[in-house]
CSV table of C-alpha atoms in Angstrom, one decimal:
chain,number,residue,atom,x,y,z
A,1,MET,CA,-62.0,-125.4,83.2
A,2,GLY,CA,-59.9,-128.5,81.8
A,3,ARG,CA,-61.1,-131.9,81.2
A,4,ILE,CA,-58.5,-134.7,82.2
A,5,CYS,CA,-58.9,-138.4,81.8
A,6,GLN,CA,-58.3,-139.8,85.1
A,7,SER,CA,-57.3,-143.2,83.8
A,8,PRO,CA,-54.2,-145.0,85.8
A,9,ALA,CA,-51.7,-144.1,83.0
A,10,GLY,CA,-52.6,-140.4,83.3
A,11,TRP,CA,-52.2,-140.6,87.4
A,12,ARG,CA,-48.9,-141.8,87.0
A,13,LEU,CA,-48.1,-138.8,84.6
A,14,GLN,CA,-49.6,-136.5,87.2
A,15,SER,CA,-47.1,-138.0,89.5
A,16,ARG,CA,-44.4,-137.3,87.2
A,17,ALA,CA,-45.7,-134.1,87.0
A,18,MET,CA,-45.9,-133.2,90.5
A,19,ARG,CA,-42.4,-134.7,91.3
A,20,SER,CA,-41.0,-132.4,88.4
A,21,LEU,CA,-42.7,-129.4,90.2
A,22,ALA,CA,-40.9,-130.3,93.4
A,23,LEU,CA,-37.7,-130.5,91.4
A,24,VAL,CA,-38.2,-126.8,90.5
A,25,ALA,CA,-39.1,-125.6,94.1
A,26,LEU,CA,-35.8,-127.3,95.7
A,27,LEU,CA,-33.9,-125.3,92.8
A,28,ALA,CA,-35.6,-122.3,92.8
A,29,ALA,CA,-32.6,-120.3,93.8
A,30,ALA,CA,-31.0,-121.4,90.3
A,31,PRO,CA,-32.1,-121.1,86.8
A,32,ALA,CA,-34.7,-124.1,86.5
A,33,LEU,CA,-33.0,-127.2,85.4
A,34,PRO,CA,-34.2,-128.2,82.0
A,35,GLY,CA,-33.1,-131.9,82.3
A,36,GLN,CA,-32.4,-133.2,79.1
A,37,GLN,CA,-33.2,-130.7,76.4
A,38,ASN,CA,-34.5,-132.2,73.2
A,39,TRP,CA,-34.7,-129.3,70.7
A,40,VAL,CA,-36.9,-129.9,67.9
A,41,GLN,CA,-37.2,-127.6,64.8
A,42,ASN,CA,-40.6,-127.1,62.9
A,43,PRO,CA,-39.6,-127.5,59.2
A,44,GLU,CA,-42.2,-124.9,58.2
A,45,ASN,CA,-41.0,-121.7,60.2
A,46,GLY,CA,-37.7,-122.8,61.2
A,47,HIS,CA,-38.2,-122.3,64.8
A,48,TRP,CA,-36.9,-124.6,67.6
A,49,TYR,CA,-39.0,-125.9,70.6
A,50,ALA,CA,-38.2,-127.6,73.9
A,51,VAL,CA,-40.1,-128.6,77.0
A,52,THR,CA,-39.4,-127.3,80.6
A,53,PRO,CA,-40.2,-129.4,83.5
A,54,ALA,CA,-43.5,-129.2,85.0
A,55,MET,CA,-44.0,-126.0,86.5
A,56,ASP,CA,-46.4,-123.0,87.0
A,57,TRP,CA,-47.0,-120.7,84.0
A,58,ALA,CA,-45.1,-117.7,85.1
A,59,SER,CA,-42.2,-119.8,86.1
A,60,ALA,CA,-42.1,-121.6,82.5
A,61,GLU,CA,-42.2,-118.2,80.9
A,62,ARG,CA,-39.2,-117.0,83.0
A,63,THR,CA,-37.5,-120.4,82.1
A,64,ALA,CA,-38.4,-119.6,78.4
A,65,VAL,CA,-36.8,-116.0,78.6
A,66,ASP,CA,-33.5,-117.8,80.5
A,67,TRP,CA,-33.4,-120.1,77.4
A,68,GLY,CA,-33.2,-117.3,74.7
A,69,GLY,CA,-37.1,-117.2,73.8
A,70,HIS,CA,-40.6,-117.1,75.1
A,71,LEU,CA,-43.5,-119.8,75.6
A,72,ALA,CA,-44.5,-120.6,72.4
A,73,THR,CA,-46.7,-118.6,69.9
A,74,VAL,CA,-48.9,-120.4,67.6
A,75,ARG,CA,-49.8,-118.6,64.6
A,76,SER,CA,-51.7,-121.0,62.6
A,77,ALA,CA,-53.5,-124.4,62.4
A,78,ALA,CA,-50.6,-126.0,60.8
A,79,GLU,CA,-48.2,-124.8,63.9
A,80,ASN,CA,-50.8,-125.7,66.4
A,81,ALA,CA,-51.2,-129.7,64.6
A,82,TRP,CA,-47.4,-129.8,64.8
A,83,ILE,CA,-47.1,-128.8,68.2
A,84,TYR,CA,-49.6,-131.1,69.3
A,85,GLU,CA,-48.2,-134.2,67.5
A,86,GLN,CA,-44.6,-133.4,68.6
A,87,PHE,CA,-45.2,-132.4,72.6
A,88,CYS,CA,-48.7,-133.4,73.8
A,89,GLN,CA,-48.8,-137.0,73.1
A,90,ASP,CA,-47.2,-137.9,76.7
A,91,SER,CA,-48.2,-135.3,78.8
A,92,ILE,CA,-51.3,-135.5,81.0
A,93,GLY,CA,-52.5,-131.8,80.5
A,94,GLY,CA,-50.6,-131.0,77.7
A,95,VAL,CA,-48.0,-128.0,77.6
A,96,TRP,CA,-48.2,-124.3,78.5
A,97,ILE,CA,-48.2,-121.9,75.7
A,98,GLY,CA,-47.7,-118.0,75.8
A,99,LEU,CA,-51.1,-117.0,75.5
A,100,ASN,CA,-52.5,-115.4,78.3
A,101,ASP,CA,-54.7,-112.7,79.9
A,102,ARG,CA,-52.9,-111.9,83.0
A,103,ALA,CA,-52.8,-108.1,82.2
A,104,VAL,CA,-56.5,-107.5,81.3
A,105,ASN,CA,-58.9,-110.2,82.1
A,106,GLY,CA,-60.6,-111.4,78.9
A,107,VAL,CA,-57.9,-109.9,76.4
A,108,PHE,CA,-55.6,-112.5,75.6
A,109,ALA,CA,-52.1,-111.7,74.5
A,110,TRP,CA,-48.8,-113.6,73.3
A,111,SER,CA,-45.9,-113.1,75.9
A,112,SER,CA,-43.9,-113.0,72.8
A,113,GLY,CA,-45.3,-109.3,72.1
A,114,GLU,CA,-46.8,-110.9,68.5
A,115,LEU,CA,-50.8,-110.0,67.8
A,116,ALA,CA,-53.1,-112.9,68.4
A,117,THR,CA,-54.3,-113.5,64.7
A,118,PHE,CA,-55.0,-117.3,65.4
A,119,GLN,CA,-56.9,-119.4,68.0
A,120,ALA,CA,-57.8,-122.8,68.8
A,121,TRP,CA,-60.5,-122.9,71.6
A,122,ASP,CA,-62.0,-125.7,72.5
A,123,GLU,CA,-65.9,-125.2,72.2
A,124,ALA,CA,-66.7,-125.4,76.3
A,125,ASN,CA,-64.0,-122.8,76.7
A,126,GLN,CA,-64.1,-120.2,73.8
A,127,HIS,CA,-63.9,-116.5,75.3
A,128,ASN,CA,-63.5,-118.0,78.9
A,129,THR,CA,-63.1,-115.0,81.4
A,130,ALA,CA,-63.2,-116.5,84.7
A,131,PRO,CA,-60.5,-114.1,86.2
A,132,GLU,CA,-59.0,-117.2,88.2
A,133,GLU,CA,-58.1,-118.8,84.7
A,134,SER,CA,-55.6,-116.7,82.9
A,135,CYS,CA,-52.9,-119.0,81.4
A,136,VAL,CA,-53.4,-121.2,78.0
A,137,HIS,CA,-52.4,-124.8,77.3
A,138,ILE,CA,-52.8,-126.7,74.7
A,139,GLN,CA,-54.6,-130.1,75.7
A,140,GLY,CA,-53.0,-133.5,75.3
A,141,ALA,CA,-53.8,-136.7,74.2
A,142,HIS,CA,-54.9,-138.0,77.8
A,143,HIS,CA,-57.9,-135.5,77.2
A,144,GLU,CA,-60.9,-136.4,75.4
A,145,GLU,CA,-60.6,-137.1,71.8
A,146,ARG,CA,-62.7,-134.0,70.7
A,147,TYR,CA,-60.5,-131.8,73.4
A,148,ARG,CA,-57.1,-133.0,72.2
A,149,GLY,CA,-54.9,-130.2,70.4
A,150,LYS,CA,-57.5,-127.2,71.3
A,151,TRP,CA,-56.7,-124.4,73.9
A,152,ASN,CA,-57.8,-124.3,77.4
A,153,ASP,CA,-57.2,-121.9,80.1
A,154,LEU,CA,-56.3,-122.6,83.6
A,155,ALA,CA,-55.1,-120.8,86.8
A,156,GLU,CA,-51.7,-120.0,86.5
A,157,ASN,CA,-50.4,-122.8,88.9
A,158,GLY,CA,-52.1,-125.2,86.6
A,159,GLY,CA,-54.8,-126.1,89.3
A,160,TRP,CA,-55.1,-129.5,90.4
A,161,LEU,CA,-52.6,-130.4,87.7
A,162,GLY,CA,-49.7,-128.9,89.9
A,163,GLY,CA,-47.9,-127.4,86.9
A,164,LEU,CA,-47.2,-128.4,83.5
A,165,PRO,CA,-44.4,-128.6,81.0
A,166,GLY,CA,-43.9,-125.1,79.3
A,167,LEU,CA,-43.1,-125.3,75.5
A,168,VAL,CA,-40.5,-122.8,74.7
A,169,GLU,CA,-39.8,-121.4,71.3
A,170,VAL,CA,-36.8,-119.5,69.9
A,171,ARG,CA,-36.0,-118.3,66.6
A,172,GLU,CA,-32.2,-119.6,66.0
A,173,ASN,CA,-30.4,-122.8,66.9
A,174,PRO,CA,-30.1,-122.5,70.8
A,175,ASP,CA,-27.5,-125.1,70.8
A,176,THR,CA,-25.2,-125.2,68.0
A,177,ASP,CA,-22.7,-127.9,69.1
A,178,ALA,CA,-25.6,-130.2,70.1
A,179,ASP,CA,-23.6,-130.5,73.9
A,180,GLY,CA,-27.0,-130.6,75.9
A,181,LEU,CA,-26.0,-126.8,77.1
A,182,LEU,CA,-27.4,-123.8,75.7
A,183,ASP,CA,-24.9,-121.5,73.9
A,184,ARG,CA,-25.9,-118.4,75.8
A,185,HIS,CA,-25.2,-120.7,78.9
A,186,GLU,CA,-22.0,-122.0,78.1
A,187,ALA,CA,-20.1,-118.9,79.4
A,188,ARG,CA,-21.9,-119.3,82.8
A,189,TYR,CA,-20.5,-122.5,83.4
A,190,GLY,CA,-16.9,-122.0,81.8
A,191,ALA,CA,-18.0,-124.2,78.6
A,192,ILE,CA,-17.0,-123.2,75.1
A,193,VAL,CA,-19.4,-122.9,72.2
A,194,GLY,CA,-18.5,-125.2,69.7
A,195,GLU,CA,-16.9,-127.9,71.9
A,196,ARG,CA,-19.4,-130.6,72.9
A,197,ASP,CA,-17.0,-131.7,75.4
A,198,THR,CA,-15.3,-128.9,76.6
A,199,ASP,CA,-12.9,-130.7,79.3
A,200,GLY,CA,-12.5,-133.9,77.4
A,201,ASP,CA,-13.5,-136.1,80.3
A,202,GLY,CA,-16.2,-138.1,78.0
A,203,LEU,CA,-19.1,-136.4,79.2
A,204,SER,CA,-20.9,-133.6,77.1
A,205,ASP,CA,-21.2,-130.1,78.4
A,206,GLY,CA,-24.9,-130.4,79.0
A,207,GLU,CA,-24.6,-133.9,80.8
A,208,GLU,CA,-22.3,-132.1,83.4
A,209,VAL,CA,-24.3,-129.4,84.1
A,210,HIS,CA,-28.1,-130.9,84.0
A,211,PHE,CA,-28.0,-134.0,84.9
A,212,PHE,CA,-27.0,-133.9,88.8
A,213,PRO,CA,-29.3,-133.8,90.6
A,214,SER,CA,-31.8,-135.4,88.7
A,215,TRP,CA,-34.3,-136.0,91.8
A,216,ASP,CA,-37.4,-137.2,89.5
A,217,VAL,CA,-35.3,-139.8,87.5
A,218,ALA,CA,-33.9,-141.2,90.5
A,219,TRP,CA,-37.6,-141.6,91.7
A,220,GLU,CA,-38.9,-143.1,88.8
A,221,MET,CA,-36.1,-145.5,87.9
A,222,GLY,CA,-35.7,-148.3,90.5
A,223,TRP,CA,-32.7,-150.7,91.6
A,224,GLU,CA,-34.1,-153.5,89.4
A,225,GLU,CA,-34.4,-151.5,86.4
A,226,ALA,CA,-31.1,-149.9,86.8
A,227,LEU,CA,-29.3,-153.3,87.6
A,228,GLY,CA,-31.2,-154.4,84.1
A,229,ALA,CA,-29.4,-151.4,82.3
A,230,GLY,CA,-26.0,-152.7,83.1
A,231,HIS,CA,-25.1,-151.3,86.4
A,232,LYS,CA,-23.1,-152.7,88.9
A,233,MET,CA,-24.1,-151.1,92.2
A,234,PRO,CA,-23.6,-149.4,94.2
A,235,GLY,CA,-23.2,-146.4,91.8
A,236,PRO,CA,-25.0,-143.0,91.3
A,237,ALA,CA,-24.8,-142.9,87.6
A,238,ILE,CA,-28.5,-143.8,86.0
A,239,TRP,CA,-28.4,-145.0,82.3
A,240,SER,CA,-30.9,-145.5,79.9
A,241,THR,CA,-31.1,-149.1,78.2
A,242,ALA,CA,-30.0,-147.0,75.1
A,243,GLY,CA,-26.9,-146.1,76.5
A,244,GLU,CA,-27.7,-142.8,77.4
A,245,LEU,CA,-26.6,-141.0,80.9
A,246,LEU,CA,-30.0,-139.9,82.2
A,247,GLY,CA,-28.8,-138.5,86.0
A,248,PHE,CA,-27.7,-139.6,89.2
A,249,TYR,CA,-28.9,-140.7,92.6
A,250,PRO,CA,-29.3,-137.7,94.5
A,251,ARG,CA,-26.3,-137.5,97.3
A,252,LEU,CA,-25.0,-134.4,97.5
A,253,VAL,CA,-21.4,-134.2,99.0
A,254,GLU,CA,-20.3,-131.5,101.7
A,255,GLY,CA,-18.1,-129.1,100.0
A,256,MET,CA,-18.9,-129.9,96.3
A,257,PRO,CA,-20.7,-128.1,93.9
A,258,PRO,CA,-24.4,-129.1,93.0
A,259,HIS,CA,-23.5,-130.2,89.4
A,260,LEU,CA,-20.2,-131.3,87.8
A,261,ASN,CA,-17.9,-128.6,86.2
A,262,PRO,CA,-17.9,-128.9,82.3
A,263,SER,CA,-14.4,-127.0,82.1
A,264,LEU,CA,-12.8,-129.3,84.8
A,265,ALA,CA,-12.2,-133.0,83.7
A,266,ASP,CA,-11.9,-134.0,87.3
A,267,THR,CA,-14.6,-132.0,89.4
A,268,ASP,CA,-13.9,-133.7,92.8
A,269,GLY,CA,-10.2,-133.8,92.5
A,270,ASP,CA,-9.6,-137.9,93.1
A,271,GLY,CA,-7.8,-138.2,90.1
A,272,LEU,CA,-10.5,-140.0,88.0
A,273,LEU,CA,-12.1,-138.4,84.9
A,274,ASP,CA,-16.0,-137.8,85.7
A,275,GLY,CA,-16.5,-139.6,82.5
A,276,VAL,CA,-14.6,-142.7,84.0
A,277,GLU,CA,-16.8,-142.4,87.1
A,278,CYS,CA,-20.0,-142.4,85.3
A,279,GLY,CA,-19.0,-145.4,83.4
A,280,ARG,CA,-17.7,-143.5,80.1
A,281,GLY,CA,-14.3,-144.3,78.1
A,282,PRO,CA,-12.5,-141.6,77.0
A,283,ASP,CA,-14.4,-141.4,73.9
A,284,GLY,CA,-17.6,-141.0,75.6
A,285,GLU,CA,-18.3,-144.7,74.9
A,286,ARG,CA,-20.4,-146.4,77.7
A,287,ILE,CA,-18.0,-149.2,79.9
A,288,VAL,CA,-20.4,-151.9,81.1
A,289,ASP,CA,-19.0,-155.3,82.2
A,290,PRO,CA,-18.6,-157.2,85.4
A,291,TYR,CA,-15.7,-154.9,86.6
A,292,THR,CA,-17.0,-151.5,85.8
A,293,GLN,CA,-17.5,-149.5,89.1
A,294,LEU,CA,-19.7,-146.4,88.9
A,295,THR,CA,-18.1,-143.9,91.5
A,296,HIS,CA,-19.6,-140.5,92.7
A,297,PRO,CA,-18.1,-137.7,90.7
A,298,LEU,CA,-18.6,-135.3,93.1
A,299,ASP,CA,-17.0,-137.6,96.0
A,300,PRO,CA,-13.6,-138.2,96.0
A,301,ASP,CA,-13.9,-141.1,98.2
A,302,THR,CA,-17.1,-142.9,96.9
A,303,ASP,CA,-17.0,-145.8,99.8
A,304,GLY,CA,-15.4,-143.6,102.4
A,305,ASP,CA,-12.5,-146.2,103.0
A,306,GLY,CA,-9.9,-143.2,103.3
A,307,LEU,CA,-8.6,-143.8,100.1
A,308,PRO,CA,-9.6,-141.4,97.1
A,309,ASP,CA,-11.1,-143.2,94.1
A,310,GLY,CA,-8.1,-142.4,91.8
A,311,VAL,CA,-6.0,-144.2,94.4
A,312,GLU,CA,-8.1,-147.4,94.3
A,313,ASP,CA,-8.5,-147.4,90.6
A,314,ARG,CA,-4.9,-146.8,89.8
A,315,ASN,CA,-4.8,-147.1,85.8
A,316,GLY,CA,-8.0,-144.7,86.0
A,317,ASN,CA,-10.1,-147.0,83.6
A,318,GLY,CA,-13.1,-147.0,85.9
A,319,ARG,CA,-12.9,-150.6,86.2
A,320,HIS,CA,-11.5,-153.2,89.3
A,321,ASP,CA,-9.4,-154.8,87.1
A,322,LEU,CA,-5.8,-155.1,88.5
A,323,PRO,CA,-4.7,-157.3,91.0
A,324,ASP,CA,-3.2,-154.7,93.5
A,325,GLU,CA,-6.1,-152.3,92.8
A,326,THR,CA,-8.9,-152.1,95.8
A,327,SER,CA,-12.5,-151.6,95.1
A,328,ALA,CA,-13.5,-147.9,94.9
A,329,VAL,CA,-17.1,-149.0,95.8
A,330,ASN,CA,-16.3,-151.5,98.6
A,331,PRO,CA,-14.8,-150.0,101.7
A,332,ASP,CA,-13.3,-153.5,102.5
A,333,SER,CA,-12.2,-155.2,99.5
A,334,ASP,CA,-11.0,-158.6,101.3
A,335,GLY,CA,-13.9,-158.6,103.5
A,336,ASP,CA,-11.5,-159.1,106.8
A,337,GLY,CA,-13.3,-156.4,108.6
A,338,LEU,CA,-10.6,-154.0,107.9
A,339,SER,CA,-11.1,-150.7,105.6
A,340,ASP,CA,-8.8,-150.8,102.7
A,341,GLY,CA,-7.5,-147.2,104.0
A,342,LEU,CA,-6.7,-148.5,107.3
A,343,GLU,CA,-4.7,-151.6,105.9
A,344,ARG,CA,-3.0,-149.1,103.6
A,345,GLY,CA,-2.2,-146.9,106.4
A,346,SER,CA,-4.4,-144.0,105.3
A,347,ALA,CA,-7.2,-144.1,107.7
A,348,ALA,CA,-7.7,-140.8,109.6
A,349,PHE,CA,-7.8,-142.8,112.7
A,350,ASP,CA,-4.8,-145.2,112.2
A,351,ARG,CA,-2.7,-144.9,115.2
A,352,ASP,CA,0.2,-146.7,113.3
A,353,PRO,CA,0.3,-145.8,109.5
A,354,LEU,CA,3.6,-147.5,109.1
A,355,THR,CA,2.0,-151.1,110.1
A,356,VAL,CA,0.1,-151.9,106.9
A,357,THR,CA,-1.8,-154.8,105.7
A,358,ASP,CA,-2.8,-156.4,102.2
A,359,PRO,CA,-6.1,-154.8,101.4
A,360,ASN,CA,-6.9,-157.6,98.7
A,361,ARG,CA,-6.0,-160.6,101.2
A,362,ALA,CA,-8.1,-161.5,104.1
A,363,ASP,CA,-5.0,-163.1,106.3
A,364,SER,CA,-2.3,-161.1,104.8
A,365,ASP,CA,0.5,-163.2,106.8
A,366,GLY,CA,-1.2,-166.3,105.9
A,367,GLY,CA,-0.9,-167.7,109.1
A,368,GLY,CA,-4.6,-168.6,109.4
A,369,LEU,CA,-6.2,-165.5,111.3
A,370,PRO,CA,-8.0,-162.5,109.4
A,371,ASP,CA,-6.2,-159.3,109.8
A,372,GLN,CA,-9.4,-157.9,111.9
A,373,ALA,CA,-8.8,-160.9,114.2
A,374,GLU,CA,-5.1,-159.8,114.5
A,375,ASP,CA,-5.8,-155.9,114.9
A,376,PHE,CA,-8.4,-156.7,117.3
A,377,ASN,CA,-9.6,-153.1,117.9
A,378,GLY,CA,-9.4,-151.8,114.3
A,379,ASP,CA,-6.8,-149.0,115.3
A,380,GLY,CA,-4.1,-150.1,112.6
A,381,ALA,CA,-1.6,-150.7,115.6
A,382,ILE,CA,-0.4,-153.5,117.6
A,383,GLN,CA,-1.8,-153.2,120.8
A,384,LEU,CA,-1.3,-155.5,124.1
A,385,GLY,CA,-3.0,-158.6,123.8
A,386,GLU,CA,-3.3,-158.5,120.0
A,387,THR,CA,-1.3,-160.3,117.3
A,388,ASP,CA,0.7,-159.0,114.5
A,389,PRO,CA,-1.3,-159.4,111.1
A,390,ASN,CA,2.3,-159.6,109.4
A,391,ASP,CA,4.0,-162.5,111.3
A,392,PRO,CA,2.3,-166.0,111.0
A,393,SER,CA,3.9,-167.3,113.8
A,394,ASP,CA,1.5,-166.1,116.4
A,395,ASP,CA,-1.7,-167.0,114.6
A,396,ARG,CA,-1.9,-169.6,116.5
A,397,LEU,CA,-1.8,-170.6,120.2
A,398,ARG,CA,1.3,-172.2,121.5
A,399,VAL,CA,0.9,-175.3,123.9
A,400,HIS,CA,2.8,-177.5,126.0
A,401,LEU,CA,1.9,-180.6,127.7
A,402,GLN,CA,3.9,-182.6,130.2
A,403,ARG,CA,2.9,-185.8,131.6
A,404,ASP,CA,3.4,-186.6,135.2
A,405,PRO,CA,4.3,-190.1,135.9
A,406,THR,CA,3.3,-190.4,139.3
A,407,THR,CA,-0.4,-189.2,138.9
A,408,GLY,CA,-0.8,-189.9,135.5
A,409,GLY,CA,-2.2,-186.6,134.8
A,410,VAL,CA,-0.9,-183.8,132.5
A,411,THR,CA,0.0,-180.3,132.9
A,412,LEU,CA,-1.1,-178.1,130.3
A,413,GLY,CA,0.5,-174.9,129.3
A,414,VAL,CA,-0.9,-172.2,126.8
A,415,HIS,CA,1.0,-169.3,126.0
A,416,GLY,CA,0.3,-166.1,123.8
A,417,LEU,CA,-3.3,-166.1,125.0
A,418,ARG,CA,-5.1,-162.7,124.3
A,419,ARG,CA,-6.5,-160.9,127.5
A,420,GLY,CA,-10.1,-161.2,127.4
A,421,ALA,CA,-10.7,-163.8,125.3
A,422,TRP,CA,-12.8,-166.9,126.2
A,423,VAL,CA,-10.8,-170.1,126.3
A,424,ARG,CA,-12.2,-173.8,125.8
A,425,VAL,CA,-10.0,-176.9,126.1
A,426,TYR,CA,-11.1,-180.0,124.2
A,427,LEU,CA,-10.2,-183.5,124.3
A,428,ALA,CA,-11.0,-186.6,122.3
A,429,GLU,CA,-10.1,-190.1,121.8
A,430,PRO,CA,-9.0,-191.1,118.1
A,431,ALA,CA,-11.9,-192.8,116.1
A,432,ALA,CA,-11.6,-196.4,115.3
A,433,ASP,CA,-11.7,-195.8,111.4
A,434,PRO,CA,-12.5,-192.6,109.2
A,435,GLU,CA,-15.9,-193.9,109.0
A,436,ALA,CA,-16.4,-193.6,113.1
A,437,ARG,CA,-14.8,-189.8,112.5
A,438,SER,CA,-17.7,-188.9,110.2
A,439,THR,CA,-20.6,-190.2,112.3
A,440,SER,CA,-19.2,-189.1,115.6
A,441,GLY,CA,-19.9,-185.6,114.6
A,442,ASN,CA,-16.3,-184.2,113.7
A,443,PRO,CA,-15.1,-181.9,112.4
A,444,LEU,CA,-17.0,-179.6,115.1
A,445,ALA,CA,-16.9,-175.9,113.5
A,446,LEU,CA,-16.5,-172.9,116.3
A,447,GLY,CA,-17.4,-169.9,114.2
A,448,ASN,CA,-15.2,-167.8,111.7
A,449,GLY,CA,-14.7,-171.2,109.8
A,450,VAL,CA,-12.3,-172.6,112.4
A,451,VAL,CA,-12.6,-176.4,112.6
A,452,LEU,CA,-11.6,-178.6,115.5
A,453,GLU,CA,-8.8,-181.2,114.2
A,454,LEU,CA,-9.4,-183.7,116.9
A,455,SER,CA,-10.2,-187.1,114.8
A,456,GLY,CA,-12.9,-188.4,117.4
A,457,THR,CA,-16.0,-187.1,119.3
A,458,PRO,CA,-14.8,-183.9,121.1
A,459,LEU,CA,-15.3,-183.5,125.0
A,460,GLU,CA,-15.0,-180.0,126.4
A,461,ILE,CA,-13.2,-180.4,129.6
A,462,TRP,CA,-12.6,-176.8,130.6
A,463,GLN,CA,-13.7,-173.2,129.7
A,464,GLY,CA,-13.1,-169.8,131.2
A,465,LEU,CA,-11.6,-165.9,130.7
A,466,ALA,CA,-8.0,-165.3,129.6
A,467,ARG,CA,-6.9,-163.0,132.5
A,468,ARG,CA,-3.5,-163.5,131.2
A,469,ASP,CA,-1.3,-164.2,128.3
A,470,ALA,CA,-0.6,-167.8,129.7
A,471,LEU,CA,-2.8,-170.6,131.0
A,472,HIS,CA,-1.8,-173.7,133.1
A,473,LEU,CA,-4.2,-176.5,133.8
A,474,ARG,CA,-3.8,-179.8,135.5
A,475,ILE,CA,-5.8,-182.5,133.5
A,476,LEU,CA,-6.2,-185.8,135.4
A,477,THR,CA,-6.5,-188.9,132.5
A,478,PRO,CA,-6.3,-192.8,133.3
A,479,ALA,CA,-2.8,-194.1,132.0
A,480,SER,CA,-4.7,-196.3,129.5
A,481,GLN,CA,-5.7,-193.2,127.9
A,482,GLY,CA,-2.5,-192.3,126.5
A,483,ALA,CA,-3.9,-191.7,122.9
A,484,LEU,CA,-6.0,-188.9,123.9
A,485,GLN,CA,-5.8,-185.8,121.8
A,486,LEU,CA,-5.9,-182.4,123.0
A,487,GLN,CA,-6.9,-178.7,121.3
A,488,VAL,CA,-7.1,-175.4,122.8
A,489,VAL,CA,-9.5,-172.9,121.2
A,490,GLU,CA,-9.6,-169.0,121.6
A,491,ILE,CA,-13.1,-167.3,121.0
A,492,PHE,CA,-12.9,-163.5,120.9
A,493,PRO,CA,-16.0,-161.2,121.3
A,494,ASN,CA,-16.2,-160.4,117.5
A,495,GLY,CA,-17.1,-164.1,117.0
A,496,SER,CA,-13.5,-164.9,115.5
A,497,THR,CA,-11.3,-167.8,116.8
A,498,ARG,CA,-7.8,-168.9,117.3
A,499,SER,CA,-6.7,-172.4,118.0
A,500,SER,CA,-3.8,-174.5,118.6
A,501,PRO,CA,-3.0,-177.8,116.6
A,502,ALA,CA,-4.5,-181.1,117.9
A,503,ILE,CA,-1.7,-182.7,120.0
A,504,GLY,CA,-1.6,-186.1,121.3
A,505,MET,CA,-1.0,-186.6,125.0
A,506,PRO,CA,2.3,-187.4,126.0
A,507,PRO,CA,3.2,-191.2,127.1
A,508,LEU,CA,4.0,-192.1,130.5
């Protein structure tokens, strides 16, 4: 039975181990993902060692065989001490080794087939013959001091620990090109032994195969830490503070493989190299500056705006740095309410792809109305009652005033109204001086940044629904009020507005 210190730090490590076990369960149909394989050579025996994610003993042994070896065999006190120092310092339960009595209870043998000539049991577990405890681990630094580095047998599933990392031992260098992908696995993924980056995309072969999806890293590294590591979010890549690619926030895309292709420089076919999408330059260097945008290397349209990432980042450098480029991580680069793809005529729902606007300019025609206010229903076509986003002349209402000398009243004609909009008519007497204007409450903001141009205190004299494209009102005003100004404002259901210029009342 094991003795595990239940310190706060220990509990955190237990949580990590259990989450790693969950990762293995998710990927049970494929060989276990090793994460970052940090192979270490023992200078005494020349063998190479690495640890698996936390899992049950049998799964760890299968993974070890897949990696070209077995769970570690310990032949001497020197080897045992070296293993403890290298691999057991940060693990709550230590690591699985190959010793077990699964075949015959009480008869311990190495999974490698070597003879058991050395043993290092702790005092309480020597010759433990409990049938449910058949797999041996080296106890880690989180045990009581007298048990550290000693052997203990556990149930095959690791008991309450939920699994342990397995210590894998191989006799020859398993990764001769140091790309993070075992030589024996390179052909499996179309990679080439001797080439660290087979497809030349800036990511090593191992990074492409093993680091997507990296669920446990995504769980443990929060947004704040990711931002502190130099991210410009949103983006799926996760970097260490040392500039190493740790993994991706898990977001699998329909029709895409579960990992990058080390033999294909642009796995998702969007026109950007996989490395560029993860923030790497052509030589593998990390790119971090205010213009860097981390796109999804397995999603050809990261922001879902209808434009492939490579079209938005047209110079393919992973940065939003050209005036005519759109953001590949923001579907509405200019914030006008229309997606970049719709503005460029590439959206699937665009009813008129030939009518395009500038996705980097909220008011393409400069007439005063944002593009979305002109393309009111956002379908890319100019419909009845909508204005042309490429014609500035229709961005303002056309107002005509004519005074009746007999009654002293005024006939107001408003043309170019959008049916269904709410119309308000304001009247004001010009302020006597500029200071009076500032104290009278003007200018009056009416949503979406539109401001009344009337110089005096505005008075709303009429409001109603525009049922036609023109409106005619009769306004009765005393003849002495010839200096009055009038302005018409149109308010749309989405809150945007359109207004006429402020015009003075015609004289008698």
